[in-house]
mmCIF file of C-alpha atoms in Angstrom:
data_model
loop_
_atom_site.group_PDB
_atom_site.id
_atom_site.type_symbol
_atom_site.label_atom_id
_atom_site.label_comp_id
_atom_site.label_asym_id
_atom_site.label_seq_id
_atom_site.Cartn_x
_atom_site.Cartn_y
_atom_site.Cartn_z
ATOM 1 C CA MET A 125 -7.676 -4.349 42.203
ATOM 2 C CA ASP A 126 -5.543 -6.438 44.495
ATOM 3 C CA ALA A 127 -5.212 -4.930 47.945
ATOM 4 C CA HIS A 128 -2.260 -7.174 48.715
ATOM 5 C CA THR A 129 1.353 -6.565 47.746
ATOM 6 C CA PRO A 130 2.416 -9.102 45.084
ATOM 7 C CA VAL A 131 5.179 -11.317 46.379
ATOM 8 C CA THR A 132 8.069 -12.954 44.562
ATOM 9 C CA GLN A 133 8.290 -16.625 45.367
ATOM 10 C CA GLY A 134 9.299 -20.075 44.143
ATOM 11 C CA PRO A 135 7.380 -22.539 41.956
ATOM 12 C CA LEU A 136 3.787 -21.761 41.133
ATOM 13 C CA SER A 137 0.909 -23.988 42.185
ATOM 14 C CA VAL A 138 -1.864 -24.443 39.619
ATOM 15 C CA GLN A 139 -4.164 -25.245 42.554
ATOM 16 C CA ASP A 140 -3.760 -21.661 43.805
ATOM 17 C CA PRO A 141 -6.089 -19.275 41.925
ATOM 18 C CA GLY A 142 -3.819 -16.315 42.643
ATOM 19 C CA HIS A 143 -0.880 -18.140 41.100
ATOM 20 C CA CYS A 144 -2.957 -19.060 38.052
ATOM 21 C CA MET A 145 -4.242 -15.519 37.543
ATOM 22 C CA ALA A 146 -0.639 -14.277 37.747
ATOM 23 C CA LEU A 147 0.419 -16.906 35.204
ATOM 24 C CA VAL A 148 -2.346 -15.949 32.778
ATOM 25 C CA ARG A 149 -1.545 -12.262 33.148
ATOM 26 C CA HIS A 150 2.178 -12.936 32.654
ATOM 27 C CA THR A 151 1.540 -15.151 29.596
ATOM 28 C CA PHE A 152 -0.905 -12.856 27.806
ATOM 29 C CA GLY A 153 0.156 -9.510 29.249
ATOM 30 C CA ARG A 154 -3.272 -9.072 30.830
ATOM 31 C CA LEU A 155 -6.277 -11.004 32.130
ATOM 32 C CA PRO A 156 -8.270 -11.287 28.891
ATOM 33 C CA GLN A 157 -12.006 -10.842 28.670
ATOM 34 C CA GLU A 158 -14.451 -13.462 27.377
ATOM 35 C CA SER A 159 -11.779 -16.115 26.839
ATOM 36 C CA LEU A 160 -11.131 -19.830 26.916
ATOM 37 C CA ILE A 161 -7.463 -20.247 27.829
ATOM 38 C CA VAL A 162 -5.467 -23.473 27.821
ATOM 39 C CA ILE A 163 -1.839 -23.612 29.001
ATOM 40 C CA GLY A 164 0.191 -26.750 28.413
ATOM 41 C CA LEU A 165 2.278 -28.282 31.204
ATOM 42 C CA LEU A 166 5.294 -30.533 30.789
ATOM 43 C CA ARG A 167 7.533 -31.855 33.571
ATOM 44 C CA GLY A 168 6.499 -29.054 35.893
ATOM 45 C CA TYR A 169 6.957 -26.249 33.351
ATOM 46 C CA THR A 170 4.464 -24.265 31.298
ATOM 47 C CA GLY A 171 4.659 -24.593 27.534
ATOM 48 C CA GLY A 172 2.377 -23.872 24.610
ATOM 49 C CA HIS A 173 -0.754 -21.880 25.289
ATOM 50 C CA MET A 174 -3.856 -20.824 23.409
ATOM 51 C CA ARG A 175 -6.663 -18.318 23.836
ATOM 52 C CA ILE A 176 -9.909 -18.316 21.879
ATOM 53 C CA ASP A 177 -13.064 -16.274 22.275
ATOM 54 C CA LEU A 178 -15.387 -17.783 24.862
ATOM 55 C CA PRO A 179 -18.836 -17.186 23.243
ATOM 56 C CA PRO A 180 -18.146 -19.363 20.140
ATOM 57 C CA ALA A 181 -16.590 -22.029 22.376
ATOM 58 C CA LEU A 182 -19.780 -22.145 24.434
ATOM 59 C CA GLN A 183 -21.992 -22.268 21.336
ATOM 60 C CA ASP A 184 -20.052 -25.094 19.656
ATOM 61 C CA PRO A 185 -17.925 -26.721 22.381
ATOM 62 C CA PHE A 186 -16.787 -29.774 20.424
ATOM 63 C CA THR A 187 -15.569 -27.846 17.369
ATOM 64 C CA SER A 188 -13.718 -25.427 19.631
ATOM 65 C CA ALA A 189 -12.308 -28.295 21.698
ATOM 66 C CA ARG A 190 -10.988 -29.932 18.524
ATOM 67 C CA LEU A 191 -9.295 -26.687 17.471
ATOM 68 C CA VAL A 192 -7.677 -26.209 20.879
ATOM 69 C CA ALA A 193 -6.561 -29.837 21.156
ATOM 70 C CA ASP A 194 -5.041 -29.915 17.672
ATOM 71 C CA CYS A 195 -3.149 -26.671 18.235
ATOM 72 C CA LEU A 196 -1.953 -27.516 21.734
ATOM 73 C CA ALA A 197 -1.012 -31.164 21.234
ATOM 74 C CA GLY A 198 -1.341 -32.009 17.533
ATOM 75 C CA GLU A 199 1.143 -31.897 14.681
ATOM 76 C CA GLY A 200 3.714 -29.148 15.119
ATOM 77 C CA SER A 201 3.140 -28.806 18.864
ATOM 78 C CA ALA A 202 6.427 -30.385 20.006
ATOM 79 C CA PRO A 203 7.282 -30.421 22.811
ATOM 80 C CA THR A 204 3.799 -31.824 23.411
ATOM 81 C CA PRO A 205 2.360 -31.151 26.865
ATOM 82 C CA GLU A 206 1.489 -33.991 29.206
ATOM 83 C CA ALA A 207 -1.119 -31.979 31.101
ATOM 84 C CA ALA A 208 -3.028 -28.723 30.826
ATOM 85 C CA LEU A 209 -4.397 -25.855 32.878
ATOM 86 C CA VAL A 210 -7.760 -24.477 31.705
ATOM 87 C CA VAL A 211 -9.209 -21.065 32.540
ATOM 88 C CA LEU A 212 -12.600 -19.792 31.375
ATOM 89 C CA ILE A 213 -13.081 -16.039 31.766
ATOM 90 C CA GLY A 214 -16.460 -14.400 31.261
ATOM 91 C CA GLU A 215 -18.878 -11.828 32.543
ATOM 92 C CA GLY A 216 -21.056 -12.155 35.600
ATOM 93 C CA PRO A 217 -23.371 -12.619 37.246
ATOM 94 C CA VAL A 218 -22.586 -16.189 38.258
ATOM 95 C CA THR A 219 -25.668 -18.392 37.877
ATOM 96 C CA PRO A 220 -26.322 -22.159 37.881
ATOM 97 C CA GLU A 221 -27.299 -21.878 34.204
ATOM 98 C CA GLN A 222 -23.969 -20.281 33.329
ATOM 99 C CA ASP A 223 -22.183 -22.939 35.344
ATOM 100 C CA ASP A 224 -23.888 -25.706 33.363
ATOM 101 C CA VAL A 225 -22.934 -24.179 30.000
ATOM 102 C CA TRP A 226 -19.331 -23.666 31.082
ATOM 103 C CA ARG A 227 -19.106 -27.223 32.396
ATOM 104 C CA ALA A 228 -20.331 -28.569 29.038
ATOM 105 C CA CYS A 229 -17.494 -26.687 27.335
ATOM 106 C CA LEU A 230 -15.006 -28.089 29.847
ATOM 107 C CA ASP A 231 -16.347 -31.623 29.331
ATOM 108 C CA ALA A 232 -15.851 -31.376 25.566
ATOM 109 C CA LEU A 233 -12.312 -30.083 26.007
ATOM 110 C CA THR A 234 -11.491 -32.761 28.579
ATOM 111 C CA MET A 235 -12.716 -35.529 26.309
ATOM 112 C CA MET A 236 -10.897 -34.223 23.237
ATOM 113 C CA LEU A 237 -7.529 -33.651 24.929
ATOM 114 C CA ASP A 238 -7.598 -36.925 26.836
ATOM 115 C CA SER A 239 -8.983 -39.258 24.160
ATOM 116 C CA GLU A 240 -7.084 -37.809 21.194
ATOM 117 C CA TYR A 241 -3.764 -36.790 22.732
ATOM 118 C CA CYS A 242 -3.617 -38.249 26.265
ATOM 119 C CA VAL A 243 -3.328 -34.762 27.739
ATOM 120 C CA ARG A 244 -4.958 -34.565 31.159
ATOM 121 C CA ILE A 245 -6.539 -31.386 32.469
ATOM 122 C CA VAL A 246 -5.107 -31.096 35.960
ATOM 123 C CA GLN A 247 -6.745 -27.846 37.007
ATOM 124 C CA THR A 248 -9.598 -25.634 35.850
ATOM 125 C CA TRP A 249 -10.633 -22.181 37.014
ATOM 126 C CA PHE A 250 -13.853 -20.390 36.119
ATOM 127 C CA VAL A 251 -13.491 -16.596 36.332
ATOM 128 C CA SER A 252 -16.903 -14.954 36.124
ATOM 129 C CA GLY A 253 -17.415 -11.313 36.913
ATOM 130 C CA ASP A 254 -15.310 -10.558 39.967
ATOM 131 C CA HIS A 255 -15.201 -14.149 41.232
ATOM 132 C CA VAL A 256 -13.085 -17.230 40.620
ATOM 133 C CA ARG A 257 -13.888 -20.841 41.431
ATOM 134 C CA ASP A 258 -12.749 -24.393 40.787
ATOM 135 C CA PRO A 259 -15.738 -26.148 39.171
ATOM 136 C CA LEU A 260 -14.508 -29.556 40.337
ATOM 137 C CA CYS A 261 -13.835 -28.570 43.935
ATOM 138 C CA THR A 262 -16.037 -30.533 46.357
ATOM 139 C CA ASP A 263 -15.380 -28.330 49.392
ATOM 140 C CA PRO A 264 -18.660 -26.439 50.024
ATOM 141 C CA GLY A 265 -16.789 -23.755 51.930
ATOM 142 C CA CYS A 266 -14.404 -23.023 49.082
ATOM 143 C CA CYS A 267 -15.881 -22.973 45.603
ATOM 144 C CA ASN A 268 -19.655 -22.821 45.890
ATOM 145 C CA LEU A 269 -21.207 -20.250 43.590
ATOM 146 C CA PRO A 270 -20.123 -17.562 43.039
ATOM 147 C CA GLY A 271 -16.627 -18.493 44.352
ATOM 148 C CA ARG A 272 -13.858 -16.332 45.797
ATOM 149 C CA ARG A 273 -13.477 -12.645 45.023
ATOM 150 C CA LEU A 274 -10.608 -11.767 42.686
ATOM 151 C CA SER A 275 -9.708 -8.866 44.929
ATOM 152 C CA ASP A 276 -9.021 -11.305 47.793
ATOM 153 C CA LEU A 277 -6.283 -13.148 45.855
ATOM 154 C CA THR A 278 -2.572 -12.641 46.409
ATOM 155 C CA LEU A 279 -0.650 -12.688 43.128
ATOM 156 C CA PRO A 280 3.042 -13.583 42.971
ATOM 157 C CA HIS A 281 5.176 -11.207 40.928
ATOM 158 C CA LEU A 282 6.265 -12.857 37.661
ATOM 159 C CA GLY A 283 7.690 -9.757 36.013
ATOM 160 C CA GLY A 284 6.061 -6.652 34.633
ATOM 161 C CA PRO A 285 4.654 -3.754 36.646
ATOM 162 C CA LEU A 286 4.324 -4.426 40.354
ATOM 163 C CA GLY A 287 1.194 -2.357 40.529
ATOM 164 C CA ALA A 288 -0.787 -4.716 38.302
ATOM 165 C CA GLY A 289 -3.428 -6.636 40.202
ATOM 166 C CA PRO A 290 -5.714 -9.533 39.311
ATOM 167 C CA GLY A 291 -8.298 -7.337 37.585
ATOM 168 C CA ARG A 292 -9.375 -7.490 33.952
ATOM 169 C CA GLU A 293 -7.626 -6.044 30.944
ATOM 170 C CA THR A 294 -8.411 -2.391 30.327
ATOM 171 C CA GLN A 295 -8.560 -2.846 26.540
ATOM 172 C CA PRO A 296 -10.085 -6.051 25.091
ATOM 173 C CA LEU A 297 -8.575 -7.452 21.900
ATOM 174 C CA ASP A 298 -11.759 -6.895 19.935
ATOM 175 C CA ARG A 299 -11.058 -3.171 20.293
ATOM 176 C CA ALA A 300 -7.404 -3.443 19.292
ATOM 177 C CA ALA A 301 -7.854 -1.267 16.202
ATOM 178 C CA ASP A 302 -9.362 1.560 18.243
ATOM 179 C CA ALA A 303 -6.540 1.315 20.789
ATOM 180 C CA PHE A 304 -3.908 1.292 18.039
ATOM 181 C CA LEU A 305 -5.315 4.297 16.194
ATOM 182 C CA ASP A 306 -6.081 6.281 19.341
ATOM 183 C CA GLY A 307 -2.659 5.507 20.799
ATOM 184 C CA ALA A 308 -0.700 6.588 17.730
ATOM 185 C CA PRO A 309 1.467 9.713 18.097
ATOM 186 C CA GLY A 310 -0.108 13.004 17.190
ATOM 187 C CA ALA A 311 0.717 14.701 13.924
ATOM 188 C CA ASP A 312 3.619 17.155 13.957
ATOM 189 C CA PRO A 313 2.264 20.399 12.411
ATOM 190 C CA THR A 314 5.619 21.293 10.864
ATOM 191 C CA LEU A 315 5.989 17.804 9.402
ATOM 192 C CA THR A 316 2.409 17.891 8.140
ATOM 193 C CA ALA A 317 3.109 21.150 6.303
ATOM 194 C CA TYR A 318 6.217 19.686 4.639
ATOM 195 C CA LEU A 319 4.257 16.590 3.627
ATOM 196 C CA ALA A 320 1.484 18.703 2.126
ATOM 197 C CA GLU A 321 4.058 20.566 0.049
ATOM 198 C CA LEU A 322 5.611 17.327 -1.150
ATOM 199 C CA ARG A 323 2.205 15.895 -2.026
ATOM 200 C CA ARG A 324 1.383 18.997 -4.104
ATOM 201 C CA GLY A 325 4.695 18.687 -5.947
ATOM 202 C CA HIS A 326 4.234 14.963 -6.580
ATOM 203 C CA PRO A 327 0.535 14.035 -6.815
ATOM 204 C CA GLU A 328 -0.527 10.464 -6.197
ATOM 205 C CA GLY A 329 0.220 8.317 -9.200
ATOM 206 C CA ARG A 330 3.324 10.384 -10.023
ATOM 207 C CA ASP A 331 5.543 9.276 -7.150
ATOM 208 C CA GLN A 332 9.147 10.385 -7.682
ATOM 209 C CA HIS A 333 10.514 7.435 -5.703
ATOM 210 C CA THR A 334 11.230 4.148 -7.462
ATOM 211 C CA PRO A 335 9.607 0.983 -6.054
ATOM 212 C CA ARG A 336 13.048 -0.406 -5.257
ATOM 213 C CA ARG A 337 14.019 2.724 -3.353
ATOM 214 C CA ARG A 338 10.812 2.583 -1.340
ATOM 215 C CA LEU A 339 11.546 -1.018 -0.283
ATOM 216 C CA TYR A 340 15.026 0.005 0.851
ATOM 217 C CA ALA A 341 13.464 2.858 2.831
ATOM 218 C CA TRP A 342 11.070 0.438 4.530
ATOM 219 C CA ASP A 343 13.861 -2.016 5.294
ATOM 220 C CA LEU A 344 15.864 0.815 6.851
ATOM 221 C CA ALA A 345 12.836 1.863 8.924
ATOM 222 C CA LEU A 346 12.408 -1.701 10.227
ATOM 223 C CA ARG A 347 16.104 -1.966 11.095
ATOM 224 C CA GLU A 348 15.986 1.378 12.884
ATOM 225 C CA GLN A 349 13.091 0.138 14.985
ATOM 226 C CA LEU A 350 15.042 -3.004 15.895
ATOM 227 C CA ASP A 351 18.141 -0.999 16.795
ATOM 228 C CA SER A 352 16.073 1.385 18.894
ATOM 229 C CA ALA A 353 14.383 -1.522 20.680
ATOM 230 C CA ARG A 354 17.724 -3.146 21.503
ATOM 231 C CA LYS A 355 19.140 0.096 22.891
ATOM 232 C CA SER A 356 16.140 1.459 24.762
ATOM 233 C CA GLY A 357 13.518 -1.278 24.912
ATOM 234 C CA ASN A 358 11.041 1.138 23.308
ATOM 235 C CA GLN A 359 10.112 0.404 19.682
ATOM 236 C CA ARG A 360 8.174 3.644 19.313
ATOM 237 C CA LYS A 361 11.378 5.651 18.904
ATOM 238 C CA SER A 362 13.297 5.542 15.649
ATOM 239 C CA GLY A 363 16.430 7.022 14.168
ATOM 240 C CA SER A 364 14.381 9.004 11.666
ATOM 241 C CA GLN A 365 13.113 11.179 14.521
ATOM 242 C CA LEU A 366 16.596 12.698 14.721
ATOM 243 C CA MET A 367 16.220 14.110 11.188
ATOM 244 C CA ASP A 368 15.173 17.668 10.461
ATOM 245 C CA PRO A 369 11.497 18.073 9.422
ATOM 246 C CA ALA A 370 12.246 18.325 5.705
ATOM 247 C CA ALA A 371 14.264 15.090 5.702
ATOM 248 C CA ARG A 372 11.650 13.332 7.830
ATOM 249 C CA ALA A 373 8.928 14.429 5.436
ATOM 250 C CA GLU A 374 10.937 13.050 2.528
ATOM 251 C CA ARG A 375 11.307 9.745 4.383
ATOM 252 C CA LEU A 376 7.596 9.648 5.160
ATOM 253 C CA THR A 377 6.660 10.167 1.516
ATOM 254 C CA GLU A 378 8.771 7.132 0.642
ATOM 255 C CA LEU A 379 7.103 5.008 3.310
ATOM 256 C CA LEU A 380 3.593 6.227 2.532
ATOM 257 C CA GLY A 381 4.190 5.744 -1.178
ATOM 258 C CA GLN A 382 4.525 2.001 -0.568
ATOM 259 C CA LEU A 383 1.010 1.996 0.907
ATOM 260 C CA ARG A 384 -0.693 3.650 -2.050
ATOM 261 C CA SER A 385 -1.219 0.399 -3.948
ATOM 262 C CA GLY A 386 -2.152 -3.164 -3.133
ATOM 263 C CA SER A 387 0.986 -4.510 -4.785
ATOM 264 C CA GLY A 388 3.164 -2.182 -2.702
ATOM 265 C CA ARG A 389 1.323 -3.183 0.469
ATOM 266 C CA ASP A 390 1.698 -6.885 -0.304
ATOM 267 C CA LEU A 391 5.483 -6.615 -0.704
ATOM 268 C CA LEU A 392 5.761 -5.409 2.894
ATOM 269 C CA ILE A 393 4.634 -8.853 4.067
ATOM 270 C CA PRO A 394 7.683 -10.797 2.805
ATOM 271 C CA LEU A 395 9.871 -7.778 3.607
ATOM 272 C CA ALA A 396 8.918 -8.043 7.289
ATOM 273 C CA ALA A 397 8.377 -11.773 7.673
ATOM 274 C CA LEU A 398 11.279 -12.963 5.497
ATOM 275 C CA SER A 399 13.855 -10.463 4.224
ATOM 276 C CA LEU A 400 14.602 -7.558 1.925
ATOM 277 C CA ASP A 401 15.916 -10.006 -0.691
ATOM 278 C CA HIS A 402 12.560 -11.810 -0.792
ATOM 279 C CA ALA A 403 10.691 -8.546 -1.260
ATOM 280 C CA LEU A 404 13.077 -7.344 -3.984
ATOM 281 C CA LEU A 405 12.676 -10.634 -5.832
ATOM 282 C CA GLY A 406 8.911 -10.281 -5.629
ATOM 283 C CA LEU A 407 9.175 -6.750 -6.985
ATOM 284 C CA HIS A 408 11.491 -7.820 -9.800
ATOM 285 C CA LEU A 409 9.245 -10.699 -10.796
ATOM 286 C CA ASP A 410 6.158 -8.500 -10.674
ATOM 287 C CA HIS A 411 7.766 -6.108 -13.160
ATOM 288 C CA ARG A 412 8.891 -8.943 -15.418
ATOM 289 C CA ALA A 413 5.426 -10.533 -15.318
ATOM 290 C CA ARG A 414 3.884 -7.295 -16.585
ATOM 291 C CA GLU A 415 6.166 -7.397 -19.611
ATOM 292 C CA VAL A 416 6.125 -11.178 -20.200
ATOM 293 C CA PRO A 417 2.941 -12.936 -18.988
ATOM 294 C CA ALA A 418 3.377 -16.191 -17.053
ATOM 295 C CA VAL A 419 7.064 -15.468 -16.426
ATOM 296 C CA ILE A 420 8.778 -17.864 -14.007
ATOM 297 C CA PRO A 421 11.856 -17.399 -11.797
ATOM 298 C CA GLY A 422 15.260 -17.875 -13.352
ATOM 299 C CA ASP A 423 16.502 -20.719 -11.129
ATOM 300 C CA ALA A 424 15.484 -23.105 -8.348
ATOM 301 C CA ALA A 425 16.672 -20.791 -5.572
ATOM 302 C CA GLU A 426 14.610 -17.913 -6.902
ATOM 303 C CA GLU A 427 11.619 -20.191 -7.319
ATOM 304 C CA ALA A 428 11.888 -21.336 -3.686
ATOM 305 C CA MET A 429 12.151 -17.743 -2.494
ATOM 306 C CA LEU A 430 9.173 -16.744 -4.594
ATOM 307 C CA GLN A 431 7.109 -19.589 -3.163
ATOM 308 C CA ASP A 432 7.988 -18.431 0.346
ATOM 309 C CA CYS A 433 6.900 -14.915 -0.609
ATOM 310 C CA ALA A 434 3.494 -16.224 -1.622
ATOM 311 C CA LYS A 435 3.205 -18.519 1.392
ATOM 312 C CA SER A 436 4.123 -15.731 3.802
ATOM 313 C CA PHE A 437 0.745 -14.094 3.165
ATOM 314 C CA PHE A 438 -0.971 -17.217 4.520
ATOM 315 C CA GLY A 439 1.625 -17.902 7.225
ATOM 316 C CA GLU A 440 2.448 -21.245 5.608
ATOM 317 C CA THR A 441 6.181 -21.049 4.883
ATOM 318 C CA GLY A 442 6.891 -24.043 7.124
ATOM 319 C CA SER A 443 9.404 -22.075 9.196
ATOM 320 C CA ARG A 444 9.298 -19.338 11.789
ATOM 321 C CA PRO A 445 9.086 -15.813 10.353
ATOM 322 C CA ASP A 446 11.227 -12.994 11.665
ATOM 323 C CA TRP A 447 8.796 -11.907 14.355
ATOM 324 C CA ARG A 448 11.000 -9.038 15.455
ATOM 325 C CA ARG A 449 10.725 -7.463 12.009
ATOM 326 C CA VAL A 450 6.967 -8.104 12.010
ATOM 327 C CA ASP A 451 6.741 -6.292 15.353
ATOM 328 C CA ALA A 452 8.877 -3.509 13.889
ATOM 329 C CA LEU A 453 6.433 -3.267 10.972
ATOM 330 C CA GLU A 454 3.667 -2.581 13.480
ATOM 331 C CA SER A 455 5.765 0.146 15.086
ATOM 332 C CA VAL A 456 6.455 1.869 11.758
ATOM 333 C CA LEU A 457 2.786 1.680 10.804
ATOM 334 C CA ARG A 458 1.897 3.292 14.131
ATOM 335 C CA GLU A 459 4.152 6.244 13.329
ATOM 336 C CA LEU A 460 2.435 6.624 9.947
ATOM 337 C CA VAL A 461 -1.121 6.719 11.344
ATOM 338 C CA PRO A 462 -1.390 10.532 11.688
ATOM 339 C CA TYR A 463 -0.110 11.113 8.149
ATOM 340 C CA ALA A 464 -1.766 8.284 6.182
ATOM 341 C CA ARG A 465 -4.788 9.205 4.118
ATOM 342 C CA GLY A 466 -7.052 7.460 1.611
ATOM 343 C CA PRO A 467 -5.463 4.274 0.232
ATOM 344 C CA GLU A 468 -2.490 4.744 2.569
ATOM 345 C CA ARG A 469 -4.731 4.431 5.615
ATOM 346 C CA GLU A 470 -6.702 1.621 3.976
ATOM 347 C CA ASN A 471 -3.591 -0.477 3.366
ATOM 348 C CA LEU A 472 -2.196 0.384 6.801
ATOM 349 C CA LEU A 473 -5.321 -1.158 8.368
ATOM 350 C CA CYS A 474 -4.996 -4.167 6.053
ATOM 351 C CA LEU A 475 -1.450 -4.831 7.207
ATOM 352 C CA MET A 476 -2.399 -4.536 10.865
ATOM 353 C CA GLY A 477 -5.186 -7.066 10.321
ATOM 354 C CA TRP A 478 -2.685 -9.435 8.696
ATOM 355 C CA ILE A 479 -0.149 -8.936 11.521
ATOM 356 C CA GLU A 480 -2.687 -9.841 14.186
ATOM 357 C CA TRP A 481 -4.016 -12.821 12.234
ATOM 358 C CA VAL A 482 -0.585 -14.401 11.729
ATOM 359 C CA ARG A 483 0.170 -13.754 15.411
ATOM 360 C CA GLY A 484 -2.820 -15.944 16.215
ATOM 361 C CA ARG A 485 -4.896 -13.118 17.706
ATOM 362 C CA GLY A 486 -8.149 -13.514 15.826
ATOM 363 C CA SER A 487 -10.138 -11.033 17.907
ATOM 364 C CA ALA A 488 -7.562 -8.310 17.310
ATOM 365 C CA ALA A 489 -7.374 -9.151 13.601
ATOM 366 C CA GLY A 490 -11.153 -8.992 13.390
ATOM 367 C CA SER A 491 -11.158 -5.517 14.908
ATOM 368 C CA TYR A 492 -8.863 -4.232 12.126
ATOM 369 C CA VAL A 493 -10.866 -6.025 9.451
ATOM 370 C CA ASP A 494 -14.081 -4.497 10.762
ATOM 371 C CA ARG A 495 -12.538 -1.033 10.974
ATOM 372 C CA CYS A 496 -11.123 -1.257 7.455
ATOM 373 C CA LEU A 497 -14.352 -2.543 5.915
ATOM 374 C CA THR A 498 -16.317 0.154 7.738
ATOM 375 C CA GLU A 499 -14.132 2.886 6.251
ATOM 376 C CA PHE A 500 -13.398 1.124 2.940
ATOM 377 C CA PRO A 501 -16.265 -1.329 2.238
ATOM 378 C CA GLN A 502 -14.841 -2.624 -1.044
ATOM 379 C CA ASN A 503 -11.452 -3.640 0.357
ATOM 380 C CA GLN A 504 -10.694 -7.130 -0.920
ATOM 381 C CA PHE A 505 -7.602 -7.749 1.243
ATOM 382 C CA CYS A 506 -9.610 -7.628 4.467
ATOM 383 C CA GLN A 507 -12.349 -9.716 2.903
ATOM 384 C CA VAL A 508 -9.694 -12.374 2.270
ATOM 385 C CA ILE A 509 -8.410 -12.141 5.858
ATOM 386 C CA GLU A 510 -11.997 -12.499 7.059
ATOM 387 C CA SER A 511 -12.410 -15.637 4.935
ATOM 388 C CA LEU A 512 -9.123 -17.064 6.189
ATOM 389 C CA MET A 513 -10.238 -16.590 9.788
ATOM 390 C CA GLN A 514 -13.552 -18.238 9.007
ATOM 391 C CA PHE A 515 -12.326 -21.237 7.022
ATOM 392 C CA LYS A 516 -8.708 -21.737 8.136
ATOM 393 C CA GLY A 517 -9.180 -20.523 11.699
ATOM 394 C CA VAL A 518 -5.843 -20.031 13.429
ATOM 395 C CA CYS A 519 -2.922 -19.182 11.126
ATOM 396 C CA LEU A 520 -0.463 -22.053 10.688
ATOM 397 C CA TRP A 521 2.416 -19.992 12.073
ATOM 398 C CA ALA A 522 0.404 -19.613 15.265
ATOM 399 C CA ARG A 523 -0.625 -23.279 15.307
ATOM 400 C CA VAL A 524 2.950 -24.601 15.155
ATOM 401 C CA LYS A 525 4.280 -23.851 18.595
ATOM 402 C CA GLN A 526 7.927 -23.188 17.784
ATOM 403 C CA HIS A 527 6.993 -20.999 14.814
ATOM 404 C CA SER A 528 4.480 -18.905 16.738
ATOM 405 C CA TRP A 529 4.721 -15.279 17.784
ATOM 406 C CA SER A 530 3.984 -16.050 21.428
ATOM 407 C CA TRP A 531 6.633 -18.795 21.573
ATOM 408 C CA SER A 532 9.165 -16.535 19.886
ATOM 409 C CA ARG A 533 8.507 -13.736 22.370
ATOM 410 C CA ASN A 534 9.210 -16.092 25.252
ATOM 411 C CA SER A 535 12.214 -17.875 23.732
ATOM 412 C CA MET A 536 13.826 -14.798 22.065
ATOM 413 C CA ALA A 537 15.221 -17.231 19.500
ATOM 414 C CA ASP A 538 16.398 -16.183 16.067
ATOM 415 C CA PRO A 539 14.194 -17.145 13.120
ATOM 416 C CA ASP A 540 14.926 -20.356 11.262
#
């Protein structure tokens, strides 16, 4: 950890490793492990940024460089950066062989960004083990292997906890599912008893709540999370926690009931990413399709909404989703963890995998996919997410800068 007190100061210098480590930590909320990070620069300001896993980038540097270049400066990247900062973060020990492999990755990225998009890499930092170095520095007293110790850096304070130093993240993204499940609130024994009674009175498959009512309950839960976040800055608290145990149990049965089927699970995607109206239309059309095969929407507006519903699964609506509602969906799912069982837990893990994939966090999405397929090997939803990550790579919402989750978090703009 940093032995120095972080200082608040003026403009950052990309030539200062402490400044760059602070920027990476501020951008990603941590100093990620095993990562290739590229941050766009335009007229002295940081812009779009991307993180991919380092091992695949080292194994196939040109394919990875193409992916990074297209996302950072290709179609949908406006405003396009004029320069870039590159940071490679991996494990030690630092060796000449590691240095050669990392330099090959940097060369591929340099060539792709410069030749395809005229984006110049103005600074690179290699962070290996507990050391950081500039691979292009010619000063033998500065950046010879292994480089400077991270603990010797002074980090400016860019927001967040003052106690955070330049060290690594405590929880890597490829263990996101474990962190999510382990960090969920514990089960309330009184609430668990009420739920058990309700389950005995209404066995699975004989849910007393209508599908429409369950969607309204979910929409209310999302809105409560948003209201709670605006008032307290903590999305883990919700208005439902003010209810008595019996009422809370009734609410939970409504929410869990939506997770007992794949069709119910799938409707939560447009509900969160788009709106309640989109989800209700999808529900209405699903019921009509069961009665009249190949049914189509009644008018052009409905057809457009239905197409957006379908495209929301793939993150290909062509506009920014409502990321605040997507974040609220994660918060509600977290509250359900101690009470979800069987297909409820299965579909909860599916939705978390989808959330992380559309956010552009492939490692985190992969952790949920792996967890779900370990517990439920036949799950087709996660098999589809796994295929999307393999063949489509980064979700289109994440690839288009102004539609992305990370851009939305920084801009706090309303959805299109």
